[in-house]
Coordinates of C-alpha atoms and ligand atoms in Angstrom, one line a residue:
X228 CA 29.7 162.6 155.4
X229 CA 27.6 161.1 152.4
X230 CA 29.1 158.5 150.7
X231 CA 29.4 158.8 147.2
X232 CA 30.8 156.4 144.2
X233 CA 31.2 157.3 140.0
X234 CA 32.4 155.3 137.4
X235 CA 34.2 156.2 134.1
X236 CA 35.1 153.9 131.1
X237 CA 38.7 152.9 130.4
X238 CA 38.9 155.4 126.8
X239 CA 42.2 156.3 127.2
X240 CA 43.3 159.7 128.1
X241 CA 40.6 162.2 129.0
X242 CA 39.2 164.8 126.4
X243 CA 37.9 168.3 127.5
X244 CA 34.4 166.7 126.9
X245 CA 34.6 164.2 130.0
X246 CA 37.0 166.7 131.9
X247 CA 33.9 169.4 131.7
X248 CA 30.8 166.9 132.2
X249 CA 32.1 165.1 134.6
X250 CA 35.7 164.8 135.8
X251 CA 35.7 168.5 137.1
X252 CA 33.0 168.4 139.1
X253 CA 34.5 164.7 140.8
X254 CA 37.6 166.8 141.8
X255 CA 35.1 169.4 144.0
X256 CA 33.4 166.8 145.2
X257 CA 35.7 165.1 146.8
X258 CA 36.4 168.0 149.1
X259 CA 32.5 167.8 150.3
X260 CA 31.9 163.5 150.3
X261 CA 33.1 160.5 151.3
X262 CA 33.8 159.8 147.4
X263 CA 34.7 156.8 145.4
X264 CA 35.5 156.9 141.5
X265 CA 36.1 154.2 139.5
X266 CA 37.9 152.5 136.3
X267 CA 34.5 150.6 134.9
X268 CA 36.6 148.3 133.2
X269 CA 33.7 145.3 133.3
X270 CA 31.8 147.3 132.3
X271 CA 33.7 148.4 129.1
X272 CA 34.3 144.9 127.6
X273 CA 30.4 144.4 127.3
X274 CA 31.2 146.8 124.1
X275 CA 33.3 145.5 121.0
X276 CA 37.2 146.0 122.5
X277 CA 40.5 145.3 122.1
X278 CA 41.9 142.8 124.5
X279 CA 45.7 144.0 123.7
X280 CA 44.3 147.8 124.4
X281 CA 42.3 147.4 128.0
X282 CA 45.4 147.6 130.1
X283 CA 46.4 150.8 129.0
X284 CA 44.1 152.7 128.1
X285 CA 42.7 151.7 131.9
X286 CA 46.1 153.1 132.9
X287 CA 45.8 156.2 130.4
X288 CA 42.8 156.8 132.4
X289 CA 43.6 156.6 135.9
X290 CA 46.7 159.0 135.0
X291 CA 44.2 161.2 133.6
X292 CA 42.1 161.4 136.7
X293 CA 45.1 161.6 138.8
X294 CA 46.5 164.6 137.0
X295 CA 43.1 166.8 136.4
X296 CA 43.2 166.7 140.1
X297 CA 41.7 163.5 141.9
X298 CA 44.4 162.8 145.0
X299 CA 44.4 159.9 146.9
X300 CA 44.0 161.5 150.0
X301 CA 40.7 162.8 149.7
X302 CA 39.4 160.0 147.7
X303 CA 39.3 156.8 146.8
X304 CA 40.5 155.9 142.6
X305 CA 40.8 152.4 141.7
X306 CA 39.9 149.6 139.3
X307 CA 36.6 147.9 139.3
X308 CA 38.0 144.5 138.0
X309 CA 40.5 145.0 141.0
X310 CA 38.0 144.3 143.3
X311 CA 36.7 140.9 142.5
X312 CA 33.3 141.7 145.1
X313 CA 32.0 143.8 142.2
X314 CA 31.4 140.6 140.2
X315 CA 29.9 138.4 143.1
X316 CA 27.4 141.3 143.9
X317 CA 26.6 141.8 140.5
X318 CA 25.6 138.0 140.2
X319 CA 23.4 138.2 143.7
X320 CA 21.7 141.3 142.7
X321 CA 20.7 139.4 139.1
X322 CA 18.9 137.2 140.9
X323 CA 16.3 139.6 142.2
X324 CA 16.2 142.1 139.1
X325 CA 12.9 141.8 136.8
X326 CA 14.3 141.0 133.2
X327 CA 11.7 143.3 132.1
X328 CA 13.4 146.2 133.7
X329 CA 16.3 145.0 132.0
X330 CA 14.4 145.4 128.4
X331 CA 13.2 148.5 129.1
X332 CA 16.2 150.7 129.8
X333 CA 16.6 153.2 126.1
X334 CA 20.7 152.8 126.3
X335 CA 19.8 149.0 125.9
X336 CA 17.5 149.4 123.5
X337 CA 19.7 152.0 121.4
X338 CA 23.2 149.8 121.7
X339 CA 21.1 146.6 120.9
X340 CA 20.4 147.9 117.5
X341 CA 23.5 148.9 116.5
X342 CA 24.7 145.1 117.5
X343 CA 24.6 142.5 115.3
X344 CA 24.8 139.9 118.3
X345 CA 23.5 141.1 121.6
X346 CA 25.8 140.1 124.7
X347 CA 24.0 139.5 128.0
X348 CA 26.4 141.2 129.6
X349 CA 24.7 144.3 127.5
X350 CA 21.4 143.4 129.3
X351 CA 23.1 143.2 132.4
X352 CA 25.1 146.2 132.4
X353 CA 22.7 148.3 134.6
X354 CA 22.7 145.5 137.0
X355 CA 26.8 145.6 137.4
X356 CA 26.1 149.6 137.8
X357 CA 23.8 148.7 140.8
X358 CA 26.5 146.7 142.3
X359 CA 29.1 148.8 142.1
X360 CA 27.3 151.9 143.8
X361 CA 25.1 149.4 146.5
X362 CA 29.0 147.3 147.3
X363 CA 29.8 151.0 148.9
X364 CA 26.4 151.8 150.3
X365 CA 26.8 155.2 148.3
X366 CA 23.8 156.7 148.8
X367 CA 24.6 159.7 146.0
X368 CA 25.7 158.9 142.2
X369 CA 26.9 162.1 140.3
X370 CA 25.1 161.3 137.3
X371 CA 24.1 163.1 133.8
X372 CA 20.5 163.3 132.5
X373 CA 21.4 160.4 130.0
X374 CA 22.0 157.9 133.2
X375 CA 18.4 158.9 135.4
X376 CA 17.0 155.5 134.1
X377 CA 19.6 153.5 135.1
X378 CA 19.5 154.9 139.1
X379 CA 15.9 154.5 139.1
X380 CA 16.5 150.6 138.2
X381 CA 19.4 150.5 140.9
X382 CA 16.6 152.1 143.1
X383 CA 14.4 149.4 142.1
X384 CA 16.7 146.8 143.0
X385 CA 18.3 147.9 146.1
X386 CA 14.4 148.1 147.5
X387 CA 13.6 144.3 145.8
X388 CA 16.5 143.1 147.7
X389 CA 16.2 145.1 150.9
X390 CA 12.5 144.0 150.7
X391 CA 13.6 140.1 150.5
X392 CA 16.7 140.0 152.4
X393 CA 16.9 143.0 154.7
X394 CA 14.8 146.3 155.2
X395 CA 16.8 149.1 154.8
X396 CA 20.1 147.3 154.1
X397 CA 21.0 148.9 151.0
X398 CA 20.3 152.5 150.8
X399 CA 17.9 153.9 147.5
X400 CA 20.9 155.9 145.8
X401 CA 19.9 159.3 144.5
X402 CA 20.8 161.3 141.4
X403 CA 23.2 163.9 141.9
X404 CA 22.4 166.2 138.8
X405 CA 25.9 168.3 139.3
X406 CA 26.0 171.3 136.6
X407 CA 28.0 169.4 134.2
X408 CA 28.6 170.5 131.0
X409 CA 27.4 168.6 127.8
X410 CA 30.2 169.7 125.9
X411 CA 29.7 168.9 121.7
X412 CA 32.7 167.6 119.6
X413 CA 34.6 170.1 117.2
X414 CA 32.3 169.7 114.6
X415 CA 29.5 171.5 116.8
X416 CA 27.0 168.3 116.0
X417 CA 27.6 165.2 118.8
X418 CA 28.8 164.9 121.9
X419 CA 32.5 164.8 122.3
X420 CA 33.9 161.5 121.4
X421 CA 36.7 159.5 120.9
X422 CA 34.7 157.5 119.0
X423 CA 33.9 160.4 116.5
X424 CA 37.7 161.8 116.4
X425 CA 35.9 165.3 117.3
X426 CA 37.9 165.8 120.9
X427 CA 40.6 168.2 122.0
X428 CA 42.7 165.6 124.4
X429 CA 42.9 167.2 128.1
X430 CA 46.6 167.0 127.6
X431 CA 47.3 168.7 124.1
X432 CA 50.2 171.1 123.5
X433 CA 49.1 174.3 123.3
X434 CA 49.4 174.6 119.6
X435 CA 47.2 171.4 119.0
X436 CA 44.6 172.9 121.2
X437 CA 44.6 175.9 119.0
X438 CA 44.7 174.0 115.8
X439 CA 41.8 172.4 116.6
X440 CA 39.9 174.8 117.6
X441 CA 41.2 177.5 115.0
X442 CA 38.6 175.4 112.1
X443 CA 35.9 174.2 114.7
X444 CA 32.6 174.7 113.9
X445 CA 30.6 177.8 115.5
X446 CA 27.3 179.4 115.6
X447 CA 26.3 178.8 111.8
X448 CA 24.6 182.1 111.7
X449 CA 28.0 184.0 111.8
X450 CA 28.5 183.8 108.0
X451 CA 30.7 187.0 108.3
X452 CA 32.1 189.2 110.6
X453 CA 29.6 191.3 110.7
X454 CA 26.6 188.9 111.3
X455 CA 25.5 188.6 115.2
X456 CA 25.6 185.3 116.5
X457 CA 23.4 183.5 119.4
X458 CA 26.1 182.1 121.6
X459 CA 23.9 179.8 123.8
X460 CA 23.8 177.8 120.7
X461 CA 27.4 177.7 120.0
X462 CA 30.1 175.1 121.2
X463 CA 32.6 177.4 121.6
X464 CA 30.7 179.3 124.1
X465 CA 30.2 176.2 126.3
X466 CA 34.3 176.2 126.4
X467 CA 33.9 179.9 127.6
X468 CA 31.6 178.6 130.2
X469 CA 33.9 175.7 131.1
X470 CA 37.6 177.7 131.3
X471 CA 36.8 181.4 131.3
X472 CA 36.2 183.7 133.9
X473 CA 32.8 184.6 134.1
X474 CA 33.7 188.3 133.5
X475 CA 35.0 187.2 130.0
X476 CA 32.0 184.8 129.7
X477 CA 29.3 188.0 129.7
X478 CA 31.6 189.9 127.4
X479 CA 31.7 186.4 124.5
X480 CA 28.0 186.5 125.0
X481 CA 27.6 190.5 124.4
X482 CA 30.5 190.7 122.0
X483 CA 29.0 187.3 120.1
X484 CA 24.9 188.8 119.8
X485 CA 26.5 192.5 118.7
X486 CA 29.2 191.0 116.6
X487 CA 31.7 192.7 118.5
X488 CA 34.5 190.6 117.2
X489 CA 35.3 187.3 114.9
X490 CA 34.5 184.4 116.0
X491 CA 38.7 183.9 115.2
X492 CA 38.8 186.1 118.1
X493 CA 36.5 184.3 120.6
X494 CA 38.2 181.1 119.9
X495 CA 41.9 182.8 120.5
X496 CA 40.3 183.7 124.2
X497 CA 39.2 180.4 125.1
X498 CA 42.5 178.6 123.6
X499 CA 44.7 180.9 126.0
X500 CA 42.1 180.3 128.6
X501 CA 41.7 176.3 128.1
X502 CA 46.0 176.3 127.7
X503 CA 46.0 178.5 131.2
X504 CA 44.0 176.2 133.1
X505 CA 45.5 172.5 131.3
X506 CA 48.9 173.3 131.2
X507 CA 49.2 172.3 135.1
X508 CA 47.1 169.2 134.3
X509 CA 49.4 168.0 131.3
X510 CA 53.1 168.5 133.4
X511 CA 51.4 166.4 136.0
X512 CA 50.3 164.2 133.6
X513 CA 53.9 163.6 132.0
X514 CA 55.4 162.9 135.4
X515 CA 52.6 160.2 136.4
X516 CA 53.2 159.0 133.3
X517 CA 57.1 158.9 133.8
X518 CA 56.1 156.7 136.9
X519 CA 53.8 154.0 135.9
X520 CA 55.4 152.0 139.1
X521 CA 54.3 155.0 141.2
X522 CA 50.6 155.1 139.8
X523 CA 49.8 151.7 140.5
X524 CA 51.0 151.6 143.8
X525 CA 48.1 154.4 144.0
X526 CA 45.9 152.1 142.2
X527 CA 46.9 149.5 144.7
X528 CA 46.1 151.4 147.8
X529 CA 42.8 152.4 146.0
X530 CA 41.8 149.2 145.6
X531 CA 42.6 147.5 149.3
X532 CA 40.7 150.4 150.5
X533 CA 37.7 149.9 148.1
X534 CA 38.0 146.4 149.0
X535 CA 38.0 146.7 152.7
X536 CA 34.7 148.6 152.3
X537 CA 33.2 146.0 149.6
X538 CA 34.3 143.0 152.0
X539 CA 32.0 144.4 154.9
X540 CA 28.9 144.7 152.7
X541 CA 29.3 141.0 151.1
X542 CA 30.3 139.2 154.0
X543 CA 26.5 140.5 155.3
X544 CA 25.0 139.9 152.0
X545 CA 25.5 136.6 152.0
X546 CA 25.1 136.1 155.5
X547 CA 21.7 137.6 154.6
X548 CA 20.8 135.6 151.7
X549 CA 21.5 132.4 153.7
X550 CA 24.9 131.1 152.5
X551 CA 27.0 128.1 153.9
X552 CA 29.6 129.8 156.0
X553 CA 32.7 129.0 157.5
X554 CA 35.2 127.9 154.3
X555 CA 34.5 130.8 151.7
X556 CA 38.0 133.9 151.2
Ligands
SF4_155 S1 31.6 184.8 118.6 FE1 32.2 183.1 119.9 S2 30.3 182.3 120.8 FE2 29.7 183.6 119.1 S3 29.4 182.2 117.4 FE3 31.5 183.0 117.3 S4 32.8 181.5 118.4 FE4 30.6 181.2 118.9

């Protein structure tokens, strides 16, 4: 079975945005691959944070993956900073990554700018990314389109060091460019973000998911109920696409370009469809949250697993790269 690892950011509890471009498609794949998905929590202090937050908002998420369907029986979930080997690889594999390739990457570039400062850790983010995938020997990375330049760098530097240390050690991970949704926020404009207050949370009441959707923005051409509308363009249809059955999908798209109805009465059809398909997803939610001792014990056993696997590759990497053995862990 291929072997395949993803990471997600500790923000808290999921939003429909992640749930659609990502999340959804972890919980089919791990049915089909040997699948690891993981808490990047190094990875989200290179970023301005909240030391007093991290711990629960990483919880928040893993009870969030949990409940939209990840089950610890078909995968592995865990921590990243729970498995210390993702640091030590992430310092072996900096010394054979070109700092050029480092300055090149655009999310660098773009997040450098809007930093007064510039941590390394910034600069070295892709490198940690390369870690965690090549610690598993995951030779697939469900990726979006926004995260191709970073797996042709982990490419890059799984060859450098197979090339120095060991040919064909580490395999070349490759994209795997699932159908994910990008799925814009409320106001019709970014993507979905926390960041931008323009989510629907995965676990909403049913009335806050139809109070936010009731005002959110929509095709622009719809002025009134009569205009048609072009629903490729429009937000709400990408919810269709996410939570409706494709019957009801071609009738939004037919009823949207003949202005067949509102676009009040599109949105009420994907609200009941959205609180059909997350109202399973939020009771599981509020019982993993009733038993924060019983998700970390998950966490736990996700993590000695993870680690078991991570151990194997090290002990060989630096066996590899010539280390003193004999008194190391
Ligand atoms: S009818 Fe639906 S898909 Fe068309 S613009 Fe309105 S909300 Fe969007």
């Amino acid at each position: 079975m291929t072997r395949i690892f993803s990471g997600i950011q500790p923000s808290g509890e999921l939003h429909v945005g992640n749930y659609l471009g990502a999340v959804q498609n972890w919980v089919r794949l791990q049915s089909e691959h040997d699948s690891l998905f993981c808490v990047v929590d190094l990875h989200a202090i290179t970023q301005p944070y909240e030391p007093a937050n991290l711990a629960s908002l990483t919880m928040d998420m893993a009870v969030s993956l949990y409940a939209a369907g990840l089950d610890p029986d078909k995968c592995i979930v865990f921590v990243q900073s729970h498995v210390a080997e993702h640091n030590e690889l992430n310092w072996l594999l900096t010394s054979v990554t070109p700092l050029g390739e480092l300055e090149r990457q655009t999310q660098f570039k773009d997040k450098a700018q809007r930093n007064e400062s510039v941590p390394a850790g910034l600069l070295a983010y892709p490198i940690l990314q390369a870690a965690d995938v090549l610690l598993y020997k995951a030779s697939l990375v469900p990726v979006g389109e926004d995260q191709v330049q970073h797996l042709e760098l982990m490419r890059e530097i799984a060859r450098r060091w197979n090339a120095r240390f060991g040919a064909g050690f580490f395999p070349e991970p490759q994209a795997l460019l699932t159908k994910a949704r990008r799925v814009l926020g409320l106001d019709g404009k970014a993507k979905m973000s926390k960041s931008l207050g323009n989510t629907i949370g995965l676990f909403e009441s049913p009335e806050a998911i139809w109070e936010k959707l009731r005002p959110a923005a929509t095709d622009p051409a719809r002025k009134t109920r009569k205009d048609p509308g072009t629903p490729e363009i429009c937000n709400i249809f990408t919810l269709h696409q996410g939570f409706s059955p494709p019957d009801t999908v071609a009738e939004v798209a037919q009823n949207c370009r003949t202005a067949g109805w509102g676009c009040l009465d599109c949105k009420r059809v994907v609200a009941d469809n959205m609180i059909a398909t997350l109202t399973p997803l939020r009771e599981r939610a509020a019982a993993l949250k009733a038993d924060a001792p019983g998700v970390m014990e998950r966490l736990r056993a996700g993590a000695g697993k993870a680690r078991a696997l991570a151990r194997r590759t090290i002990a060989e990497v630096r066996d590899r790269m010539g280390f003193l053995k004999g008194a190391e862990d």
